[in-house]
Coordinates of C-alpha atoms in Angstrom, one line a residue:
Chain C
M287 CA 91.9 149.2 106.5
T288 CA 93.5 148.7 110.4
K289 CA 96.8 147.6 110.2
T290 CA 95.7 144.7 112.5
D291 CA 92.7 143.9 109.2
A292 CA 95.9 144.2 107.0
L293 CA 98.3 141.6 109.0
F294 CA 95.0 139.6 109.3
H295 CA 94.8 139.3 106.0
Y296 CA 99.0 138.8 105.4
C297 CA 98.4 135.8 107.5
L298 CA 95.7 134.2 105.6
R299 CA 97.6 134.7 102.3
L300 CA 100.2 133.1 104.0
G301 CA 98.3 130.3 105.4
D302 CA 97.0 129.6 102.5
D303 CA 100.0 129.5 100.1
A304 CA 101.1 126.8 103.0
V305 CA 97.4 124.2 103.0
I306 CA 97.1 124.2 99.4
L307 CA 100.5 123.6 98.3
G308 CA 100.5 121.1 101.6
H309 CA 97.6 119.4 99.9
R310 CA 99.0 119.1 96.8
L311 CA 101.8 117.3 98.0
A312 CA 100.2 115.0 100.3
E313 CA 97.8 114.2 97.6
L314 CA 100.8 112.0 96.4
C315 CA 101.3 109.9 99.4
S316 CA 102.3 106.4 98.1
R317 CA 102.5 107.8 94.9
G318 CA 106.2 108.6 94.5
P319 CA 108.7 107.5 91.9
F320 CA 110.3 105.1 94.6
L321 CA 109.6 105.0 98.3
E322 CA 112.5 106.9 99.5
E323 CA 110.9 110.3 97.0
D324 CA 107.1 109.4 98.6
L325 CA 108.5 109.9 101.7
A326 CA 110.4 113.2 101.4
L327 CA 107.2 114.4 99.4
T328 CA 104.8 114.2 102.2
N329 CA 107.3 115.1 104.8
I330 CA 107.6 118.9 103.0
A331 CA 103.5 118.2 103.0
L332 CA 103.9 117.6 106.6
D333 CA 105.9 120.7 107.3
Y334 CA 103.6 123.2 105.1
T335 CA 100.1 121.4 107.1
G336 CA 102.6 122.6 110.5
R337 CA 102.9 126.2 108.9
A338 CA 99.5 126.7 107.9
E339 CA 98.5 125.9 111.8
L340 CA 101.1 128.4 113.2
F341 CA 99.9 131.2 109.9
F342 CA 95.5 130.6 110.8
Q343 CA 95.8 130.5 114.6
Y344 CA 97.6 133.9 114.1
A345 CA 95.2 134.9 111.7
A346 CA 92.6 133.8 114.0
E347 CA 93.2 135.4 117.0
L348 CA 93.7 138.7 114.6
E349 CA 90.6 138.1 113.1
G350 CA 88.9 138.3 116.7
K351 CA 86.0 136.9 115.4
G352 CA 86.1 133.3 117.7
H353 CA 87.4 131.0 114.6
S354 CA 89.7 128.6 114.9
A355 CA 92.3 128.0 112.7
D356 CA 90.5 124.7 111.4
D357 CA 87.6 126.9 110.8
L358 CA 89.4 129.3 108.7
V359 CA 90.6 126.2 106.9
Y360 CA 87.4 124.0 106.5
R361 CA 84.9 126.8 106.5
R362 CA 85.8 129.3 104.0
P363 CA 84.6 129.4 100.8
E364 CA 86.8 129.1 97.4
R365 CA 86.1 133.1 96.3
R366 CA 87.7 133.7 100.3
Y367 CA 91.0 131.7 99.6
Y368 CA 94.0 133.8 98.7
N369 CA 97.0 131.3 97.7
H370 CA 99.0 132.1 95.0
L371 CA 97.6 130.2 91.5
L372 CA 100.9 128.5 91.1
C373 CA 100.5 126.4 94.4
E374 CA 96.8 125.2 93.7
R375 CA 98.5 123.8 90.2
P376 CA 97.9 120.2 90.1
N377 CA 100.6 117.5 90.4
V378 CA 100.4 116.4 86.4
D379 CA 103.6 114.5 86.6
F380 CA 107.0 114.3 88.7
G381 CA 107.8 117.1 86.5
H382 CA 105.4 119.5 87.4
T383 CA 105.6 118.6 90.8
I384 CA 109.4 119.4 91.2
V385 CA 109.1 122.6 89.2
R386 CA 105.7 124.0 91.2
Q387 CA 108.2 123.4 94.5
F388 CA 111.2 124.7 93.3
L389 CA 110.2 128.1 92.2
F390 CA 107.7 128.4 94.9
S391 CA 110.5 127.4 97.6
V392 CA 113.0 130.1 96.4
Y393 CA 110.5 132.6 96.7
D394 CA 109.6 131.3 99.8
R395 CA 113.1 130.8 101.1
Y396 CA 113.9 135.0 100.2
L397 CA 110.4 135.8 102.0
L398 CA 110.6 134.2 105.0
E399 CA 114.5 135.5 105.2
E400 CA 112.4 138.9 105.0
L401 CA 109.3 138.2 108.0
G402 CA 112.2 136.6 110.2
A403 CA 113.4 140.2 110.4
A404 CA 109.5 141.2 111.1
K405 CA 108.9 144.4 113.3
D406 CA 105.9 141.5 114.4
T407 CA 107.2 139.5 116.6
R408 CA 104.8 136.3 116.0
L409 CA 105.0 136.2 112.4
A410 CA 109.1 136.4 112.6
E411 CA 108.9 133.3 115.2
I412 CA 106.8 131.8 112.4
A413 CA 108.9 132.7 109.7
V414 CA 112.3 131.7 111.1
K415 CA 110.8 128.3 112.1
A416 CA 109.9 127.6 108.4
L417 CA 112.5 129.2 106.8
K418 CA 115.0 126.0 108.2
E419 CA 112.1 123.8 107.0
T420 CA 112.5 125.7 103.4
R421 CA 115.8 125.8 103.3
Y422 CA 115.5 121.7 103.1
H423 CA 113.1 122.1 100.3
L424 CA 114.6 124.0 98.6
S425 CA 117.7 122.0 98.1
H426 CA 115.8 119.3 97.7
A427 CA 113.7 120.6 94.9
A428 CA 116.7 122.0 93.5
D429 CA 118.7 118.9 93.3
W430 CA 115.8 117.3 91.6
M431 CA 115.7 120.5 88.7
V432 CA 119.4 119.3 88.0
R433 CA 118.8 115.8 88.3
L434 CA 116.2 116.0 85.9
G435 CA 117.2 118.8 83.9
R436 CA 120.9 116.7 83.0
G437 CA 119.5 112.9 83.4
T438 CA 117.9 111.2 80.4
E439 CA 116.3 112.8 77.2
E440 CA 113.0 112.2 78.6
S441 CA 113.6 113.3 82.0
H442 CA 115.2 116.9 80.3
R443 CA 111.5 117.3 77.9
R444 CA 108.9 116.7 80.6
V445 CA 111.1 119.6 83.3
Q446 CA 111.0 121.5 80.7
Q447 CA 107.7 121.4 79.8
A448 CA 106.3 121.8 83.6
L449 CA 108.6 124.6 83.3
N450 CA 107.0 126.1 80.3
D451 CA 103.7 125.3 81.6
L452 CA 104.3 126.8 85.4
W453 CA 106.1 130.1 84.3
T454 CA 102.6 131.9 83.7
Y455 CA 102.4 131.6 87.0
T456 CA 105.4 133.4 88.4
G457 CA 104.8 137.0 87.7
E458 CA 101.7 137.1 90.6
L459 CA 104.4 135.8 93.5
F460 CA 105.3 139.7 93.5
E461 CA 102.5 141.7 93.2
M462 CA 101.7 144.1 96.3
D463 CA 98.5 145.7 96.6
D464 CA 97.4 147.7 100.0
V465 CA 97.5 145.1 102.6
D466 CA 101.5 144.5 101.1
L467 CA 102.1 148.4 101.3
L468 CA 100.4 149.2 104.6
L469 CA 102.6 146.3 106.4
L470 CA 105.5 147.3 104.4
E471 CA 105.3 150.7 106.1
H472 CA 105.0 149.4 109.5
G473 CA 108.1 147.0 108.4
I474 CA 106.1 144.1 108.6
A475 CA 105.7 143.0 105.2
A476 CA 108.8 142.1 102.5
D477 CA 109.5 144.4 99.8
L478 CA 108.1 142.0 97.1
H479 CA 110.0 143.7 94.2
T480 CA 113.6 143.6 96.0
L481 CA 112.7 140.0 95.9
R482 CA 111.7 139.5 92.6
A483 CA 115.3 140.3 91.5
L484 CA 116.6 137.6 94.3
W485 CA 114.1 134.9 92.9
Q486 CA 115.0 135.5 89.7
A487 CA 119.0 135.7 89.8
E488 CA 118.8 132.2 91.8
V489 CA 115.7 130.7 89.5
K490 CA 118.5 131.7 86.8
Q491 CA 121.3 130.4 88.5
T492 CA 119.9 126.6 88.9
L493 CA 118.0 127.0 85.4
D494 CA 121.7 127.1 84.2
R495 CA 123.5 124.3 86.3
A496 CA 120.4 121.7 85.4
G497 CA 120.6 123.1 81.2
L498 CA 117.2 124.1 80.9
Q499 CA 115.5 127.0 79.2
R500 CA 114.3 129.8 81.4
P501 CA 111.0 130.6 79.9
A502 CA 110.4 134.4 78.3
D503 CA 108.3 136.7 80.3
G504 CA 104.6 136.7 78.6
Y505 CA 101.3 137.1 79.9
M506 CA 101.7 136.5 83.7
Q507 CA 98.4 134.7 85.4
T508 CA 96.9 137.1 88.0
G509 CA 94.0 137.3 90.6
S510 CA 94.3 135.3 93.5
R511 CA 95.1 138.7 95.8
K512 CA 90.8 139.3 94.9
G513 CA 90.3 135.3 95.6
I514 CA 90.4 134.9 91.7
H515 CA 91.3 131.7 91.2
S516 CA 91.9 128.4 88.0
E517 CA 89.0 126.0 88.3
H518 CA 91.2 123.5 90.4
L519 CA 90.5 125.1 93.6
G520 CA 87.0 124.6 94.1
H521 CA 87.6 120.8 93.5
L522 CA 90.6 120.8 96.2
L523 CA 88.4 122.7 98.7
A524 CA 85.3 120.4 97.9
E525 CA 87.2 117.4 98.6
M526 CA 89.4 119.0 101.2
Q527 CA 86.2 120.3 103.4
Y528 CA 83.6 117.7 102.7
L529 CA 83.2 116.4 106.0
V530 CA 83.0 119.4 108.2
R531 CA 80.7 120.8 105.4
T532 CA 78.6 117.5 106.0
Y533 CA 78.8 117.5 109.4
P534 CA 78.7 120.6 110.8
Q535 CA 78.0 120.2 114.2
A536 CA 80.8 117.3 114.7
A537 CA 84.2 118.2 116.1
W538 CA 86.5 115.9 115.2
Chain U
M383 CA 147.8 69.4 116.7
S384 CA 144.1 68.2 116.1
T385 CA 141.8 70.6 114.6
T386 CA 137.9 69.9 114.9
T387 CA 135.5 72.1 112.7
T388 CA 132.0 72.2 113.4
A389 CA 129.7 71.9 110.3
P390 CA 127.9 75.2 109.7
V391 CA 124.7 73.6 110.4
D392 CA 125.3 73.0 113.4
I393 CA 126.9 76.5 114.4
F394 CA 123.2 77.4 113.4
T395 CA 121.3 75.0 115.4
E396 CA 123.7 75.9 118.5
K397 CA 123.3 79.1 118.4
I398 CA 119.2 78.6 117.9
E399 CA 119.4 76.5 121.1
R400 CA 121.6 79.4 123.2
G401 CA 118.8 81.5 122.0
E402 CA 121.7 83.8 120.2
N403 CA 120.6 85.8 116.9
I404 CA 121.4 84.6 113.6
E405 CA 123.4 87.6 111.8
P406 CA 123.8 87.9 107.7
R407 CA 127.2 86.6 108.0
D408 CA 126.1 83.6 109.9
P409 CA 125.9 80.0 108.8
M410 CA 122.2 79.4 108.3
P411 CA 120.4 76.9 106.3
E412 CA 118.3 77.4 102.8
E413 CA 115.2 77.2 103.9
Y414 CA 115.3 79.5 107.3
R415 CA 116.7 81.8 104.8
R416 CA 114.2 81.4 102.1
H417 CA 111.4 81.4 105.1
L418 CA 112.7 85.0 106.4
I419 CA 112.4 86.6 103.3
R420 CA 109.5 85.5 102.4
Q421 CA 107.7 86.6 105.9
I422 CA 110.3 90.0 105.9
S423 CA 109.3 91.1 102.4
Q424 CA 105.2 90.1 103.2
H425 CA 105.9 92.7 106.5
A426 CA 107.5 95.2 104.0
H427 CA 104.9 95.1 101.3
S428 CA 102.0 94.8 104.1
E429 CA 103.7 98.6 105.1
V430 CA 103.7 99.8 101.8
I431 CA 100.2 98.7 100.1
G432 CA 98.9 99.6 103.9
M433 CA 99.5 103.3 102.7
Q434 CA 96.6 103.1 100.5
P435 CA 93.6 102.8 102.2
E436 CA 95.2 105.4 104.6
G437 CA 95.8 107.7 102.1
N438 CA 93.1 107.9 100.2
W439 CA 91.9 109.6 103.2
I440 CA 94.7 112.4 103.4
T441 CA 93.2 115.0 101.7
R442 CA 89.5 114.5 103.5
A443 CA 91.0 114.5 106.8
P444 CA 88.5 117.0 108.9
S445 CA 91.6 119.0 110.6
L446 CA 94.5 120.5 110.2
R447 CA 95.8 118.2 113.4
S448 CA 94.0 114.7 112.1
K449 CA 95.9 115.8 108.7
M450 CA 99.0 115.9 109.7
I451 CA 98.4 112.8 112.2
L452 CA 97.9 110.7 109.3
L453 CA 100.9 112.2 107.3
A454 CA 103.0 111.5 109.9
K455 CA 102.0 108.2 110.6
I456 CA 101.6 107.0 106.8
Q457 CA 105.1 108.0 106.6
D458 CA 106.3 105.8 109.5
E459 CA 104.9 103.3 107.7
G460 CA 106.3 103.9 104.8
G461 CA 109.6 104.1 107.0
H462 CA 109.2 100.8 108.1
G463 CA 108.6 99.5 104.5
L464 CA 111.8 100.6 104.1
Y465 CA 113.8 99.1 107.2
L466 CA 112.0 95.9 106.6
Y467 CA 113.4 95.7 102.6
S468 CA 116.4 96.9 103.9
A469 CA 116.4 93.8 106.4
A470 CA 115.6 91.4 103.8
E471 CA 118.1 92.5 101.3
T472 CA 121.1 91.5 104.2
L473 CA 119.5 87.8 102.7
G474 CA 120.5 88.2 99.2
I475 CA 117.4 89.6 97.7
S476 CA 117.2 93.3 96.1
R477 CA 114.1 95.4 96.4
E478 CA 113.6 95.3 93.0
E479 CA 113.0 91.7 93.0
M480 CA 111.0 92.2 96.4
I481 CA 108.9 94.5 94.5
E482 CA 108.6 92.8 90.9
Q483 CA 107.6 89.7 93.5
L484 CA 104.9 91.8 94.9
Q485 CA 103.6 93.3 91.6
T486 CA 103.3 89.8 90.0
G487 CA 101.6 88.1 93.0
K488 CA 104.4 85.5 93.7
A489 CA 104.9 88.0 97.4
R490 CA 101.6 88.4 99.4
Y491 CA 101.0 91.3 101.9
S492 CA 98.8 91.4 104.8
S493 CA 95.5 90.3 103.2
V494 CA 93.5 93.2 105.6
F495 CA 94.8 95.7 103.5
N496 CA 92.7 94.4 100.5
Y497 CA 89.5 96.0 102.4
P498 CA 88.4 99.5 101.7
A499 CA 88.2 102.3 104.0
L500 CA 85.1 103.8 103.6
T501 CA 84.6 106.8 106.2
W502 CA 86.7 108.4 108.4
A503 CA 86.2 106.1 111.2
D504 CA 88.1 103.6 109.4
I505 CA 91.0 105.6 109.9
G506 CA 90.3 105.2 113.3
A507 CA 89.6 101.6 113.2
I508 CA 92.5 100.7 111.1
G509 CA 94.9 102.5 113.7
W510 CA 93.3 100.8 116.4
L511 CA 92.2 97.2 115.1
V512 CA 94.9 96.6 112.4
D513 CA 97.7 98.5 114.1
G514 CA 96.7 97.2 117.4
A515 CA 96.8 93.4 116.3
A516 CA 100.0 94.4 114.5
I517 CA 101.4 95.3 117.6
V518 CA 100.7 92.0 119.4
N519 CA 102.4 90.2 116.3
Q520 CA 105.6 92.5 116.4
V521 CA 106.3 92.4 120.3
M522 CA 106.8 88.8 119.7
L523 CA 109.1 89.2 116.7
Q524 CA 111.1 91.7 118.5
R525 CA 112.9 88.4 119.9
T526 CA 112.6 86.5 116.6
S527 CA 115.9 84.6 115.9
Y528 CA 117.2 86.6 112.6
G529 CA 118.7 89.9 114.1
P530 CA 118.2 92.4 111.3
Y531 CA 115.0 91.6 111.7
A532 CA 114.4 91.4 115.5
R533 CA 115.9 95.0 115.8
A534 CA 113.9 96.5 113.1
M535 CA 110.8 95.4 115.1
V536 CA 112.2 97.0 118.4
R537 CA 111.9 100.1 116.6
I538 CA 108.5 99.5 114.9
C539 CA 107.1 98.7 117.7
K540 CA 107.3 101.9 119.3
E541 CA 106.2 103.6 116.0
E542 CA 103.5 101.4 116.2
S543 CA 101.8 102.1 120.0
F544 CA 101.7 105.5 118.8
H545 CA 99.5 104.5 115.6
Q546 CA 97.2 102.4 118.0
R547 CA 97.0 105.1 120.1
Q548 CA 95.8 108.1 117.2
G549 CA 93.6 105.8 115.9
Y550 CA 91.6 105.0 119.2
E551 CA 92.0 108.7 120.3
I552 CA 89.5 109.0 116.6
M553 CA 87.3 106.2 117.9
A554 CA 87.0 107.3 121.0
K555 CA 86.3 111.1 120.0
M556 CA 83.8 109.8 117.1
A557 CA 82.0 107.4 119.7
A558 CA 81.7 110.3 121.9
G559 CA 80.3 112.9 119.1
T560 CA 77.3 113.1 116.9
P561 CA 74.8 110.2 116.6
E562 CA 75.9 110.3 113.1
Q563 CA 79.6 110.0 113.9
H564 CA 78.9 107.1 116.6
E565 CA 77.2 105.2 114.0
M566 CA 80.1 105.3 111.5
A567 CA 82.3 104.3 114.7
Q568 CA 80.2 101.2 114.9
D569 CA 80.4 100.6 111.5
A570 CA 83.7 100.8 111.0
L571 CA 84.4 98.6 114.1
N572 CA 81.6 96.2 113.0
R573 CA 83.3 95.5 109.3
W574 CA 87.2 95.8 110.5
W575 CA 86.9 93.8 113.3
A576 CA 86.6 90.3 111.6
P577 CA 89.4 91.2 109.3
A578 CA 91.7 92.4 112.1
L579 CA 91.4 89.2 113.9
M580 CA 92.1 87.4 110.9
M581 CA 95.4 89.4 110.6
F582 CA 96.9 86.4 113.0
G583 CA 96.1 84.0 110.4
P584 CA 94.3 80.5 110.8
S585 CA 95.2 78.4 114.1
D586 CA 98.7 77.0 113.3
K587 CA 97.5 73.5 114.7
D588 CA 98.0 72.0 111.1
S589 CA 100.4 74.5 109.2
L590 CA 103.6 72.9 109.1
H591 CA 105.4 76.5 108.4
S592 CA 104.4 77.4 111.6
K593 CA 105.9 74.2 113.4
Q594 CA 109.4 75.1 111.5
A595 CA 108.8 78.6 112.4
F596 CA 108.7 77.7 116.0
L597 CA 112.0 75.6 115.6
W598 CA 114.1 78.3 113.6
K599 CA 112.7 80.7 117.0
I600 CA 111.2 83.0 114.0
K601 CA 107.8 82.6 115.7
R602 CA 107.5 82.4 119.4
E603 CA 104.1 82.3 120.1
S604 CA 100.9 80.9 118.4
N605 CA 98.5 82.3 116.0
D606 CA 95.6 81.7 118.7
A607 CA 97.7 82.7 121.6
L608 CA 98.5 86.0 119.6
R609 CA 95.0 86.5 118.7
Q610 CA 93.8 85.9 121.7
K611 CA 96.1 88.5 123.5
F612 CA 94.8 91.0 121.0
I613 CA 90.9 89.7 121.6
D614 CA 91.0 90.5 125.3
K615 CA 92.8 93.6 125.2
T616 CA 90.6 95.1 122.7
V617 CA 87.5 94.1 124.1
Q618 CA 88.2 96.4 127.4
Q619 CA 89.1 99.0 125.2
A620 CA 85.6 99.0 123.1
E621 CA 83.4 98.8 126.3
V622 CA 85.5 101.9 128.0
I623 CA 84.4 104.3 124.5
G624 CA 81.0 102.9 124.4
L625 CA 81.3 100.4 121.5
K626 CA 80.2 97.1 120.7
I627 CA 81.9 94.2 119.7
P628 CA 80.3 92.8 116.7
D629 CA 80.2 89.6 117.8
P630 CA 77.4 87.8 119.7
D631 CA 79.3 85.0 121.3
L632 CA 81.6 87.2 123.0
R633 CA 82.0 86.3 126.4
F634 CA 84.1 86.5 129.8
N635 CA 84.9 82.9 130.1
E636 CA 85.9 83.1 134.3
E637 CA 88.1 79.9 134.1
T638 CA 90.1 80.6 131.8
G639 CA 90.5 84.7 132.5
H640 CA 90.0 85.2 128.8
Y641 CA 87.2 86.7 126.4
D642 CA 86.0 83.7 124.1
T643 CA 85.2 84.3 120.5
G644 CA 82.5 83.3 118.0
P645 CA 84.0 81.5 114.9
L646 CA 85.9 83.6 112.1
N647 CA 84.9 83.4 108.7
W648 CA 87.8 81.4 107.5
D649 CA 86.3 80.4 103.8
E650 CA 86.3 84.1 103.6
F651 CA 89.8 85.3 104.7
H652 CA 90.9 82.3 102.4
R653 CA 88.5 84.2 99.2
V654 CA 90.0 87.2 100.3
I655 CA 93.9 86.4 100.0
N656 CA 93.2 84.1 97.4
G657 CA 92.6 87.3 95.2
D658 CA 88.7 88.0 95.2
G659 CA 88.9 90.7 98.5
P660 CA 87.0 94.0 97.4
C661 CA 90.3 95.7 96.9
N662 CA 92.7 93.2 95.8
R663 CA 93.1 94.6 92.3
Q664 CA 93.3 98.0 93.0
R665 CA 96.4 97.7 95.4
V666 CA 98.2 95.8 93.4
E667 CA 97.1 98.0 89.7
H668 CA 98.0 101.1 91.9
H669 CA 101.7 100.2 92.8
V670 CA 102.5 98.9 89.7
R671 CA 101.1 102.4 87.7
V672 CA 102.7 104.6 90.2
H673 CA 105.8 102.5 89.4
E674 CA 105.5 102.4 85.9
E675 CA 104.9 106.3 85.9
G676 CA 108.1 106.9 88.2
R677 CA 110.4 104.7 85.8
W678 CA 111.6 108.2 84.3
V679 CA 112.1 109.5 87.0
R680 CA 114.3 106.7 88.6
E681 CA 116.1 106.6 85.2
A682 CA 117.1 109.7 85.4
A683 CA 117.9 110.1 89.2
Q684 CA 120.3 107.2 88.3
K685 CA 122.2 109.0 85.5
V686 CA 122.8 111.7 87.4
L687 CA 124.9 110.7 90.5
S688 CA 125.0 112.9 93.2
F689 CA 128.6 113.4 92.9
E690 CA 128.0 115.6 89.7
F691 CA 126.7 118.2 92.1

């Protein structure tokens, strides 16, 4: 694996997280608990979709096969998608949406901080831009964690349940493989082992503030680094890719 | 020393006659207030219900760019809903009351959203035709007599003209695309043309509401005049991209300088507005379901106010 190959895969993974999580949030359009929150969630969806485009444009250039960013998104099969399992979890209820966002945004914040200093100018620029958005996403999600955790009996129960359900998908965020290790040598990738400690501390702090229990670290689900997903992803892609796959010759 | 006092109703009438805006604290006849609450809340509900047919396509948008444009557009519509709810609140009604009226059928929304968005070309047609028709009406409303409503319209018009162009761009691309895309574009135009024309409402010759709204300068131009403006600009736009307006009677009238069109099916209009359109139940049920699902979130948010952070 060359450095360019590794960087291509790395950008693909970053793009996949953004496009899939963005898609989940976009599903919530007209489904927010009140109008302002509806707009907040779709605004986050918009941020993710925008950064996905930047990651995929770069990935497509690194790949050098003449693909566009859209080709990578709309013509790639499920086994070649590398988003974290957490990002494809269904919305279920507002509690799940917020917990998913919170757990991911804490990770994303530290990741993008690291990548902002990456020895690859293009990646660093995207990270710096995305980090500004992520800080908002994180404060939005963390506020809701506290509001729901300390709100009513029902909101506390629901948000704790979501946390318990989603915890098993958090281990995967910190897995590193050859792609990470090779790029780490070149000062490009983030060291996820270091990140893990930062993530744990910040998550714990917010959970304490929210009066929520941190679930025990049991078995952690894994697979996405190798393109092994839950059954949910296939449905998501079937919907997302439908027009492009039905009319392969058409431009939109 | 003598003082003269002017009756509130005269202050209102004089302001209207001088062409000044009525502001929330100004005296106004109860009928004027009620008319505006009905109209502004209906307008707000239209923006919010309109999020559904377009939201129906977000997850199937065929490119990242088109997905972002659609997401941003629907956000704008939601934002318009917010300004309009706020404008209506200045007249002494709460958002909760307005939502309840929407959900119980006491308040209406634009009946055009009772039609389904069936293909991606419908997203183009909605932007081009539905937003295009809305703009013609809203440009007039920038000069409506109630200040908060007029000011909301100024902002809304700017965003709507983007939406109209974006919708037209989708249609133009599809019309010039593969034969299947062209067919989808023409089909969407065929289905949305008449509903868009009917957005202006029946001819206001016989409408009591309209007469009063003219006197109060809430309404500044007739439904028919607005509809004609829309037809004249849209027929040409269709020609440019090679789509055919679905009206065998359509022709340019040299004498008037306007396009003449065939009759519209007002029976269908009344049937749809009264509840038997393809999506009436679906739209309201969706709104009710989401509102119910969000209840526990709103309750929690009310309990933990921001100062506790």
